[in-house]
Short mmCIF file of N, CA, C and O in Angstrom, two decimals:
data_model
loop_
_atom_site.label_atom_id
_atom_site.label_comp_id
_atom_site.label_asym_id
_atom_site.label_seq_id
_atom_site.Cartn_x
_atom_site.Cartn_y
_atom_site.Cartn_z
N MET A 1 -274.55 -48.66 187.09
CA MET A 1 -275.78 -47.95 187.32
C MET A 1 -275.51 -46.46 187.13
O MET A 1 -274.56 -45.90 187.67
N THR A 2 -276.35 -45.77 186.35
CA THR A 2 -276.16 -44.34 186.10
C THR A 2 -276.98 -43.53 187.09
O THR A 2 -278.02 -43.96 187.57
N ALA A 3 -276.47 -42.37 187.37
CA ALA A 3 -277.16 -41.49 188.32
C ALA A 3 -278.30 -40.77 187.62
O ALA A 3 -278.13 -40.26 186.52
N SER A 4 -279.45 -40.76 188.23
CA SER A 4 -280.59 -40.02 187.67
C SER A 4 -280.51 -38.58 188.13
O SER A 4 -279.85 -38.27 189.11
N PRO A 5 -281.21 -37.65 187.41
CA PRO A 5 -281.17 -36.24 187.82
C PRO A 5 -281.65 -36.03 189.24
O PRO A 5 -281.18 -35.14 189.92
N GLN A 6 -282.56 -36.88 189.72
CA GLN A 6 -283.06 -36.70 191.08
C GLN A 6 -282.00 -37.05 192.12
O GLN A 6 -282.02 -36.51 193.22
N SER A 7 -281.09 -37.97 191.80
CA SER A 7 -280.11 -38.39 192.79
C SER A 7 -278.80 -37.60 192.73
O SER A 7 -277.94 -37.78 193.56
N SER A 8 -278.66 -36.72 191.73
CA SER A 8 -277.42 -35.94 191.65
C SER A 8 -277.42 -34.86 192.72
O SER A 8 -278.46 -34.37 193.12
N PRO A 9 -276.24 -34.52 193.21
CA PRO A 9 -276.18 -33.50 194.26
C PRO A 9 -276.67 -32.16 193.71
O PRO A 9 -276.42 -31.82 192.56
N SER A 10 -277.38 -31.45 194.55
CA SER A 10 -277.92 -30.16 194.10
C SER A 10 -276.79 -29.14 193.99
O SER A 10 -275.85 -29.15 194.77
N VAL A 11 -276.90 -28.28 193.00
CA VAL A 11 -275.91 -27.25 192.76
C VAL A 11 -276.51 -25.93 193.22
O VAL A 11 -277.65 -25.61 192.92
N ASP A 12 -275.73 -25.18 193.95
CA ASP A 12 -276.18 -23.88 194.42
C ASP A 12 -276.51 -23.00 193.22
O ASP A 12 -275.81 -23.01 192.21
N ALA A 13 -277.60 -22.24 193.31
CA ALA A 13 -278.04 -21.40 192.19
C ALA A 13 -276.96 -20.45 191.73
O ALA A 13 -276.81 -20.18 190.53
N ALA A 14 -276.18 -19.89 192.62
CA ALA A 14 -275.13 -18.95 192.26
C ALA A 14 -274.04 -19.62 191.42
O ALA A 14 -273.37 -18.96 190.63
N ASP A 15 -273.87 -20.93 191.58
CA ASP A 15 -272.84 -21.64 190.82
C ASP A 15 -273.30 -22.05 189.43
O ASP A 15 -272.48 -22.45 188.60
N ARG A 16 -274.58 -21.98 189.16
CA ARG A 16 -275.11 -22.39 187.86
C ARG A 16 -274.98 -21.31 186.81
O ARG A 16 -275.08 -21.57 185.63
N GLY A 17 -274.81 -20.08 187.18
CA GLY A 17 -274.75 -18.98 186.23
C GLY A 17 -275.78 -17.93 186.59
O GLY A 17 -276.33 -17.93 187.68
N ARG A 18 -276.06 -17.05 185.63
CA ARG A 18 -277.05 -16.03 185.92
C ARG A 18 -277.90 -15.78 184.69
O ARG A 18 -277.47 -16.02 183.56
N LEU A 19 -279.07 -15.29 184.90
CA LEU A 19 -280.02 -15.00 183.84
C LEU A 19 -280.23 -13.50 183.77
O LEU A 19 -280.47 -12.85 184.79
N THR A 20 -280.11 -12.95 182.57
CA THR A 20 -280.35 -11.53 182.37
C THR A 20 -281.50 -11.37 181.40
O THR A 20 -281.49 -11.95 180.31
N ILE A 21 -282.50 -10.59 181.78
CA ILE A 21 -283.65 -10.32 180.91
C ILE A 21 -283.53 -8.89 180.44
O ILE A 21 -283.43 -7.96 181.26
N SER A 22 -283.55 -8.68 179.14
CA SER A 22 -283.37 -7.33 178.59
C SER A 22 -284.64 -6.51 178.70
O SER A 22 -285.74 -7.05 178.84
N GLU A 23 -284.48 -5.20 178.63
CA GLU A 23 -285.63 -4.30 178.63
C GLU A 23 -286.53 -4.59 177.44
O GLU A 23 -287.75 -4.53 177.55
N LYS A 24 -285.95 -4.91 176.29
CA LYS A 24 -286.74 -5.21 175.08
C LYS A 24 -287.65 -6.42 175.31
O LYS A 24 -288.79 -6.44 174.86
N ALA A 25 -287.15 -7.45 175.98
CA ALA A 25 -287.96 -8.63 176.26
C ALA A 25 -289.14 -8.27 177.17
O ALA A 25 -290.27 -8.70 176.94
N ILE A 26 -288.88 -7.46 178.18
CA ILE A 26 -289.95 -7.04 179.08
C ILE A 26 -290.95 -6.17 178.34
O ILE A 26 -292.16 -6.28 178.55
N GLU A 27 -290.48 -5.33 177.42
CA GLU A 27 -291.37 -4.49 176.62
C GLU A 27 -292.33 -5.35 175.79
O GLU A 27 -293.53 -5.08 175.72
N LYS A 28 -291.81 -6.41 175.19
CA LYS A 28 -292.66 -7.29 174.38
C LYS A 28 -293.69 -8.02 175.23
O LYS A 28 -294.84 -8.17 174.85
N ILE A 29 -293.27 -8.47 176.39
CA ILE A 29 -294.20 -9.17 177.29
C ILE A 29 -295.29 -8.21 177.76
O ILE A 29 -296.47 -8.54 177.73
N ALA A 30 -294.91 -7.01 178.18
CA ALA A 30 -295.89 -6.03 178.64
C ALA A 30 -296.84 -5.63 177.51
O ALA A 30 -298.04 -5.46 177.74
N GLY A 31 -296.32 -5.50 176.30
CA GLY A 31 -297.16 -5.17 175.15
C GLY A 31 -298.17 -6.26 174.86
O GLY A 31 -299.34 -5.99 174.54
N GLN A 32 -297.75 -7.51 174.97
CA GLN A 32 -298.66 -8.62 174.73
C GLN A 32 -299.73 -8.69 175.82
O GLN A 32 -300.89 -8.94 175.54
N VAL A 33 -299.34 -8.46 177.07
CA VAL A 33 -300.31 -8.43 178.17
C VAL A 33 -301.33 -7.32 177.92
O VAL A 33 -302.52 -7.50 178.11
N ALA A 34 -300.86 -6.16 177.46
CA ALA A 34 -301.75 -5.03 177.20
C ALA A 34 -302.77 -5.35 176.11
O ALA A 34 -303.96 -5.08 176.26
N VAL A 35 -302.31 -5.96 175.02
CA VAL A 35 -303.22 -6.25 173.91
C VAL A 35 -304.24 -7.34 174.28
O VAL A 35 -305.31 -7.42 173.69
N GLU A 36 -303.93 -8.15 175.28
CA GLU A 36 -304.86 -9.18 175.74
C GLU A 36 -305.89 -8.62 176.72
O GLU A 36 -306.83 -9.31 177.10
N THR A 37 -305.74 -7.36 177.13
CA THR A 37 -306.68 -6.71 178.04
C THR A 37 -307.88 -6.21 177.22
O THR A 37 -307.68 -5.50 176.23
N PRO A 38 -309.11 -6.56 177.59
CA PRO A 38 -310.29 -6.14 176.82
C PRO A 38 -310.38 -4.62 176.68
O PRO A 38 -310.19 -3.88 177.64
N GLY A 39 -310.63 -4.18 175.44
CA GLY A 39 -310.79 -2.76 175.15
C GLY A 39 -309.51 -2.02 174.86
O GLY A 39 -309.54 -0.84 174.53
N VAL A 40 -308.35 -2.68 174.95
CA VAL A 40 -307.06 -2.03 174.75
C VAL A 40 -306.44 -2.51 173.45
O VAL A 40 -306.45 -3.70 173.15
N HIS A 41 -305.89 -1.56 172.68
CA HIS A 41 -305.26 -1.88 171.40
C HIS A 41 -304.01 -1.04 171.22
O HIS A 41 -303.77 -0.11 171.98
N GLY A 42 -303.28 -1.34 170.17
CA GLY A 42 -302.14 -0.52 169.80
C GLY A 42 -302.62 0.66 168.97
O GLY A 42 -303.79 0.77 168.63
N THR A 43 -301.70 1.56 168.65
CA THR A 43 -302.02 2.71 167.81
C THR A 43 -300.98 2.82 166.71
O THR A 43 -299.86 2.33 166.85
N THR A 44 -301.36 3.47 165.62
CA THR A 44 -300.44 3.69 164.53
C THR A 44 -300.57 5.11 164.03
O THR A 44 -301.58 5.77 164.28
N GLY A 45 -299.57 5.54 163.28
CA GLY A 45 -299.62 6.84 162.64
C GLY A 45 -299.46 7.97 163.62
O GLY A 45 -299.21 7.79 164.80
N GLY A 46 -299.60 9.14 163.09
CA GLY A 46 -299.58 10.33 163.91
C GLY A 46 -298.19 10.86 164.14
O GLY A 46 -297.19 10.17 163.99
N PHE A 47 -298.15 12.12 164.49
CA PHE A 47 -296.91 12.80 164.83
C PHE A 47 -297.21 13.72 165.99
O PHE A 47 -298.10 14.56 165.92
N LEU A 48 -296.51 13.51 167.10
CA LEU A 48 -296.73 14.28 168.33
C LEU A 48 -298.18 14.20 168.79
O LEU A 48 -298.76 15.18 169.24
N GLY A 49 -298.78 13.02 168.62
CA GLY A 49 -300.14 12.80 169.09
C GLY A 49 -301.23 13.23 168.13
O GLY A 49 -302.41 13.03 168.39
N ILE A 50 -300.87 13.83 166.99
CA ILE A 50 -301.86 14.28 166.01
C ILE A 50 -301.97 13.22 164.93
O ILE A 50 -300.98 12.82 164.32
N GLY A 51 -303.19 12.77 164.68
CA GLY A 51 -303.42 11.78 163.64
C GLY A 51 -303.21 10.35 164.09
O GLY A 51 -303.25 9.43 163.28
N THR A 52 -303.00 10.13 165.35
CA THR A 52 -302.84 8.78 165.87
C THR A 52 -304.18 8.07 165.81
O THR A 52 -305.21 8.64 166.08
N ARG A 53 -304.17 6.79 165.42
CA ARG A 53 -305.42 6.04 165.37
C ARG A 53 -305.24 4.64 165.93
O ARG A 53 -304.13 4.10 165.95
N ASP A 54 -306.34 4.08 166.35
CA ASP A 54 -306.39 2.75 166.93
C ASP A 54 -306.07 1.72 165.86
O ASP A 54 -306.47 1.86 164.71
N ASN A 55 -305.31 0.68 166.23
CA ASN A 55 -305.01 -0.40 165.29
C ASN A 55 -304.98 -1.70 166.08
O ASN A 55 -304.06 -1.94 166.86
N GLU A 56 -305.99 -2.54 165.86
CA GLU A 56 -306.11 -3.79 166.61
C GLU A 56 -305.03 -4.80 166.24
O GLU A 56 -304.85 -5.78 166.93
N ASP A 57 -304.32 -4.57 165.13
CA ASP A 57 -303.30 -5.51 164.68
C ASP A 57 -301.92 -5.25 165.27
O ASP A 57 -300.99 -5.98 164.99
N THR A 58 -301.78 -4.18 166.04
CA THR A 58 -300.47 -3.87 166.61
C THR A 58 -300.52 -3.90 168.13
O THR A 58 -301.56 -3.70 168.73
N ARG A 59 -299.36 -4.16 168.72
CA ARG A 59 -299.24 -4.09 170.18
C ARG A 59 -299.12 -2.64 170.59
O ARG A 59 -298.56 -1.83 169.85
N PRO A 60 -299.57 -2.32 171.78
CA PRO A 60 -299.32 -0.98 172.30
C PRO A 60 -297.81 -0.73 172.42
O PRO A 60 -297.03 -1.65 172.59
N LYS A 61 -297.43 0.53 172.31
CA LYS A 61 -296.01 0.89 172.44
C LYS A 61 -295.64 0.87 173.92
O LYS A 61 -296.36 1.40 174.75
N VAL A 62 -294.51 0.24 174.23
CA VAL A 62 -294.08 0.09 175.62
C VAL A 62 -292.61 0.47 175.74
O VAL A 62 -291.80 0.11 174.89
N LYS A 63 -292.28 1.21 176.78
CA LYS A 63 -290.90 1.53 177.12
C LYS A 63 -290.66 1.06 178.54
O LYS A 63 -291.48 1.28 179.43
N VAL A 64 -289.52 0.42 178.77
CA VAL A 64 -289.18 -0.10 180.09
C VAL A 64 -287.85 0.49 180.53
O VAL A 64 -286.91 0.57 179.75
N GLN A 65 -287.81 0.89 181.78
CA GLN A 65 -286.54 1.26 182.42
C GLN A 65 -286.30 0.24 183.51
O GLN A 65 -287.13 0.09 184.41
N LEU A 66 -285.20 -0.46 183.40
CA LEU A 66 -284.87 -1.53 184.33
C LEU A 66 -283.67 -1.11 185.18
O LEU A 66 -282.65 -0.69 184.65
N HIS A 67 -283.84 -1.19 186.48
CA HIS A 67 -282.78 -0.87 187.43
C HIS A 67 -282.61 -2.09 188.34
O HIS A 67 -283.38 -2.26 189.28
N GLY A 68 -281.66 -2.94 188.00
CA GLY A 68 -281.50 -4.19 188.75
C GLY A 68 -282.71 -5.06 188.51
O GLY A 68 -283.01 -5.43 187.38
N LEU A 69 -283.41 -5.40 189.56
CA LEU A 69 -284.62 -6.23 189.43
C LEU A 69 -285.90 -5.41 189.65
O LEU A 69 -286.94 -5.95 190.00
N THR A 70 -285.81 -4.10 189.39
CA THR A 70 -286.96 -3.21 189.51
C THR A 70 -287.22 -2.55 188.17
O THR A 70 -286.30 -2.03 187.53
N ALA A 71 -288.49 -2.57 187.73
CA ALA A 71 -288.85 -2.02 186.43
C ALA A 71 -289.89 -0.92 186.56
O ALA A 71 -290.79 -0.99 187.39
N SER A 72 -289.74 0.09 185.70
CA SER A 72 -290.75 1.12 185.49
C SER A 72 -291.20 0.97 184.05
O SER A 72 -290.37 0.88 183.14
N ILE A 73 -292.51 0.95 183.82
CA ILE A 73 -293.05 0.68 182.49
C ILE A 73 -293.95 1.83 182.06
O ILE A 73 -294.77 2.31 182.83
N HIS A 74 -293.79 2.25 180.81
CA HIS A 74 -294.61 3.30 180.21
C HIS A 74 -295.30 2.70 178.98
O HIS A 74 -294.63 2.20 178.09
N VAL A 75 -296.63 2.77 178.94
CA VAL A 75 -297.42 2.15 177.88
C VAL A 75 -298.24 3.22 177.17
O VAL A 75 -298.86 4.06 177.81
N ARG A 76 -298.26 3.17 175.83
CA ARG A 76 -299.11 4.06 175.02
C ARG A 76 -300.12 3.18 174.30
O ARG A 76 -299.73 2.30 173.54
N VAL A 77 -301.41 3.44 174.55
CA VAL A 77 -302.46 2.56 174.05
C VAL A 77 -303.57 3.34 173.34
O VAL A 77 -303.71 4.54 173.51
N GLY A 78 -304.35 2.59 172.60
CA GLY A 78 -305.63 3.06 172.08
C GLY A 78 -306.70 2.30 172.85
O GLY A 78 -306.51 1.13 173.19
N ILE A 79 -307.80 2.96 173.15
CA ILE A 79 -308.86 2.31 173.91
C ILE A 79 -310.17 2.43 173.15
O ILE A 79 -310.50 3.49 172.62
N ARG A 80 -310.88 1.31 173.12
CA ARG A 80 -312.18 1.27 172.46
C ARG A 80 -313.19 1.98 173.36
O ARG A 80 -313.40 1.60 174.50
N TYR A 81 -313.78 3.06 172.85
CA TYR A 81 -314.74 3.85 173.60
C TYR A 81 -316.13 3.29 173.35
O TYR A 81 -316.39 2.87 172.24
N PRO A 82 -317.00 3.17 174.28
CA PRO A 82 -317.13 3.86 175.54
C PRO A 82 -316.82 3.03 176.76
O PRO A 82 -317.53 3.09 177.76
N VAL A 83 -315.75 2.24 176.77
CA VAL A 83 -315.40 1.52 178.00
C VAL A 83 -315.03 2.54 179.08
O VAL A 83 -314.56 3.63 178.77
N PRO A 84 -315.23 2.22 180.34
CA PRO A 84 -314.84 3.14 181.41
C PRO A 84 -313.31 3.27 181.44
O PRO A 84 -312.60 2.29 181.66
N LEU A 85 -312.81 4.46 181.21
CA LEU A 85 -311.36 4.67 181.08
C LEU A 85 -310.61 4.36 182.35
O LEU A 85 -309.57 3.68 182.32
N ARG A 86 -311.09 4.84 183.48
CA ARG A 86 -310.38 4.61 184.75
C ARG A 86 -310.32 3.12 185.07
O ARG A 86 -309.27 2.59 185.41
N ALA A 87 -311.44 2.42 184.94
CA ALA A 87 -311.46 0.98 185.24
C ALA A 87 -310.58 0.21 184.27
O ALA A 87 -309.86 -0.72 184.66
N THR A 88 -310.60 0.60 182.99
CA THR A 88 -309.79 -0.10 181.99
C THR A 88 -308.30 0.11 182.24
O THR A 88 -307.52 -0.84 182.18
N THR A 89 -307.90 1.34 182.55
CA THR A 89 -306.47 1.59 182.79
C THR A 89 -306.01 0.94 184.10
O THR A 89 -304.87 0.46 184.17
N GLU A 90 -306.86 0.91 185.11
CA GLU A 90 -306.49 0.23 186.36
C GLU A 90 -306.33 -1.27 186.14
O GLU A 90 -305.40 -1.88 186.66
N ARG A 91 -307.24 -1.85 185.36
CA ARG A 91 -307.14 -3.28 185.05
C ARG A 91 -305.88 -3.56 184.25
O ARG A 91 -305.14 -4.50 184.52
N LEU A 92 -305.58 -2.69 183.27
CA LEU A 92 -304.36 -2.83 182.47
C LEU A 92 -303.12 -2.71 183.34
O LEU A 92 -302.20 -3.53 183.25
N ARG A 93 -303.09 -1.73 184.22
CA ARG A 93 -301.94 -1.52 185.11
C ARG A 93 -301.70 -2.76 185.98
O ARG A 93 -300.58 -3.23 186.12
N GLU A 94 -302.77 -3.31 186.56
CA GLU A 94 -302.64 -4.48 187.43
C GLU A 94 -302.21 -5.72 186.65
O GLU A 94 -301.37 -6.49 187.11
N GLN A 95 -302.77 -5.90 185.44
CA GLN A 95 -302.40 -7.05 184.60
C GLN A 95 -300.91 -6.99 184.24
O GLN A 95 -300.21 -7.99 184.32
N ILE A 96 -300.44 -5.82 183.83
CA ILE A 96 -299.02 -5.68 183.47
C ILE A 96 -298.15 -5.94 184.68
O ILE A 96 -297.17 -6.69 184.60
N ARG A 97 -298.49 -5.34 185.81
CA ARG A 97 -297.68 -5.53 187.02
C ARG A 97 -297.61 -7.01 187.40
O ARG A 97 -296.53 -7.54 187.66
N THR A 98 -298.74 -7.67 187.42
CA THR A 98 -298.80 -9.07 187.83
C THR A 98 -298.08 -10.00 186.85
O THR A 98 -297.25 -10.81 187.26
N GLU A 99 -298.39 -9.86 185.56
CA GLU A 99 -297.82 -10.78 184.56
C GLU A 99 -296.33 -10.58 184.35
O GLU A 99 -295.59 -11.55 184.24
N VAL A 100 -295.87 -9.34 184.28
CA VAL A 100 -294.44 -9.10 184.08
C VAL A 100 -293.66 -9.59 185.30
O VAL A 100 -292.61 -10.22 185.16
N SER A 101 -294.18 -9.35 186.49
CA SER A 101 -293.50 -9.85 187.69
C SER A 101 -293.42 -11.36 187.69
O SER A 101 -292.38 -11.94 188.00
N ALA A 102 -294.53 -12.02 187.33
CA ALA A 102 -294.56 -13.49 187.34
C ALA A 102 -293.66 -14.09 186.27
O ALA A 102 -292.95 -15.06 186.51
N ARG A 103 -293.68 -13.52 185.07
CA ARG A 103 -292.93 -14.10 183.95
C ARG A 103 -291.45 -13.76 183.97
O ARG A 103 -290.63 -14.55 183.48
N CYS A 104 -291.10 -12.58 184.49
CA CYS A 104 -289.72 -12.11 184.40
C CYS A 104 -288.99 -12.07 185.73
O CYS A 104 -287.77 -11.91 185.75
N GLY A 105 -289.70 -12.16 186.83
CA GLY A 105 -289.06 -12.12 188.13
C GLY A 105 -288.55 -10.75 188.53
O GLY A 105 -287.63 -10.63 189.31
N VAL A 106 -289.16 -9.70 187.96
CA VAL A 106 -288.78 -8.34 188.34
C VAL A 106 -289.92 -7.70 189.11
O VAL A 106 -291.08 -8.07 188.96
N ASP A 107 -289.57 -6.74 189.93
CA ASP A 107 -290.57 -6.00 190.70
C ASP A 107 -290.99 -4.79 189.87
O ASP A 107 -290.18 -3.91 189.60
N VAL A 108 -292.24 -4.76 189.44
CA VAL A 108 -292.75 -3.64 188.65
C VAL A 108 -293.29 -2.60 189.62
O VAL A 108 -294.32 -2.79 190.25
N ARG A 109 -292.57 -1.52 189.76
CA ARG A 109 -292.93 -0.50 190.73
C ARG A 109 -293.89 0.54 190.17
O ARG A 109 -294.67 1.13 190.89
N GLN A 110 -293.82 0.79 188.85
CA GLN A 110 -294.61 1.86 188.27
C GLN A 110 -295.05 1.48 186.87
O GLN A 110 -294.26 0.97 186.09
N VAL A 111 -296.33 1.73 186.56
CA VAL A 111 -296.85 1.53 185.21
C VAL A 111 -297.58 2.80 184.83
O VAL A 111 -298.66 3.10 185.35
N ASP A 112 -296.99 3.60 183.93
CA ASP A 112 -297.61 4.81 183.43
C ASP A 112 -298.33 4.48 182.13
O ASP A 112 -297.79 3.75 181.29
N ILE A 113 -299.54 5.03 181.94
CA ILE A 113 -300.34 4.72 180.77
C ILE A 113 -300.75 6.02 180.10
O ILE A 113 -301.32 6.91 180.74
N ASP A 114 -300.45 6.14 178.80
CA ASP A 114 -300.93 7.25 177.97
C ASP A 114 -301.96 6.70 177.02
O ASP A 114 -301.72 5.68 176.36
N ILE A 115 -303.10 7.35 176.94
CA ILE A 115 -304.14 6.95 175.98
C ILE A 115 -303.96 7.84 174.76
O ILE A 115 -304.20 9.04 174.81
N ASP A 116 -303.53 7.24 173.64
CA ASP A 116 -303.27 7.97 172.41
C ASP A 116 -304.51 8.12 171.53
O ASP A 116 -304.60 9.04 170.73
N ALA A 117 -305.43 7.17 171.64
CA ALA A 117 -306.61 7.20 170.77
C ALA A 117 -307.81 6.60 171.47
O ALA A 117 -307.68 5.62 172.20
N LEU A 118 -308.96 7.23 171.26
CA LEU A 118 -310.25 6.68 171.69
C LEU A 118 -311.01 6.38 170.42
O LEU A 118 -311.21 7.25 169.58
N VAL A 119 -311.44 5.14 170.27
CA VAL A 119 -312.14 4.74 169.05
C VAL A 119 -313.50 4.21 169.44
O VAL A 119 -313.61 3.31 170.28
N SER A 120 -314.53 4.78 168.82
CA SER A 120 -315.88 4.31 169.13
C SER A 120 -316.13 2.97 168.48
O SER A 120 -315.40 2.54 167.59
N ASP A 121 -317.18 2.32 168.92
CA ASP A 121 -317.55 1.01 168.41
C ASP A 121 -317.72 1.09 166.89
O ASP A 121 -318.30 2.04 166.37
N THR A 122 -317.24 0.09 166.16
CA THR A 122 -317.28 0.11 164.70
C THR A 122 -318.70 -0.05 164.16
O THR A 122 -318.92 0.17 162.98
N ASN A 123 -319.67 -0.38 164.98
CA ASN A 123 -321.04 -0.54 164.52
C ASN A 123 -321.76 0.79 164.35
O ASN A 123 -322.88 0.82 163.86
N THR A 124 -321.15 1.89 164.76
CA THR A 124 -321.81 3.18 164.63
C THR A 124 -321.41 3.84 163.32
O THR A 124 -320.36 3.57 162.76
N ASN A 125 -322.27 4.72 162.81
CA ASN A 125 -321.96 5.44 161.58
C ASN A 125 -321.53 6.87 161.87
O ASN A 125 -321.53 7.70 160.97
N GLY A 126 -321.20 7.16 163.10
CA GLY A 126 -320.76 8.50 163.47
C GLY A 126 -321.91 9.38 163.94
O GLY A 126 -321.71 10.51 164.32
N ARG A 127 -323.13 8.89 163.89
CA ARG A 127 -324.30 9.66 164.32
C ARG A 127 -324.81 9.14 165.64
O ARG A 127 -324.75 7.96 165.92
N ARG A 128 -325.31 10.06 166.43
CA ARG A 128 -325.90 9.68 167.69
C ARG A 128 -327.37 10.00 167.67
O ARG A 128 -327.79 10.99 167.06
N GLU A 129 -328.13 9.19 168.34
CA GLU A 129 -329.56 9.42 168.42
C GLU A 129 -329.87 10.07 169.76
O GLU A 129 -329.50 9.57 170.81
N LEU A 130 -330.52 11.22 169.70
CA LEU A 130 -330.92 11.92 170.91
C LEU A 130 -332.30 11.47 171.31
O LEU A 130 -333.21 11.45 170.52
N LEU A 131 -332.45 11.10 172.56
CA LEU A 131 -333.75 10.64 173.04
C LEU A 131 -334.48 11.71 173.79
O LEU A 131 -333.99 12.55 174.41
#
């Protein structure tokens, strides 16, 4: 009779090895969470913030500093205007904190957000109607 996995003696977690998650992996996860947030996109182009434009085909730029199991995350995004900026960035901050913590097992203490581009709805021709 062979032993099934359920009947084998449990092994202490410390004896099984250890898992290391790189900053790059956390950056990709945070970037994907950001792009899934309504109204948030990546940006392309530009130099020192000049000429930067919204690009829905790219993930936002993310930098992570990992200290043990604590992470600080910096995100650079483009936002579709006229969404409420404060509400959108708060929702983005909470989504990143929640999802990165759940998926990676790290404590996200800080999420800094830079808005690189505001892009108006593509249905406009650049003109506004005054009422």
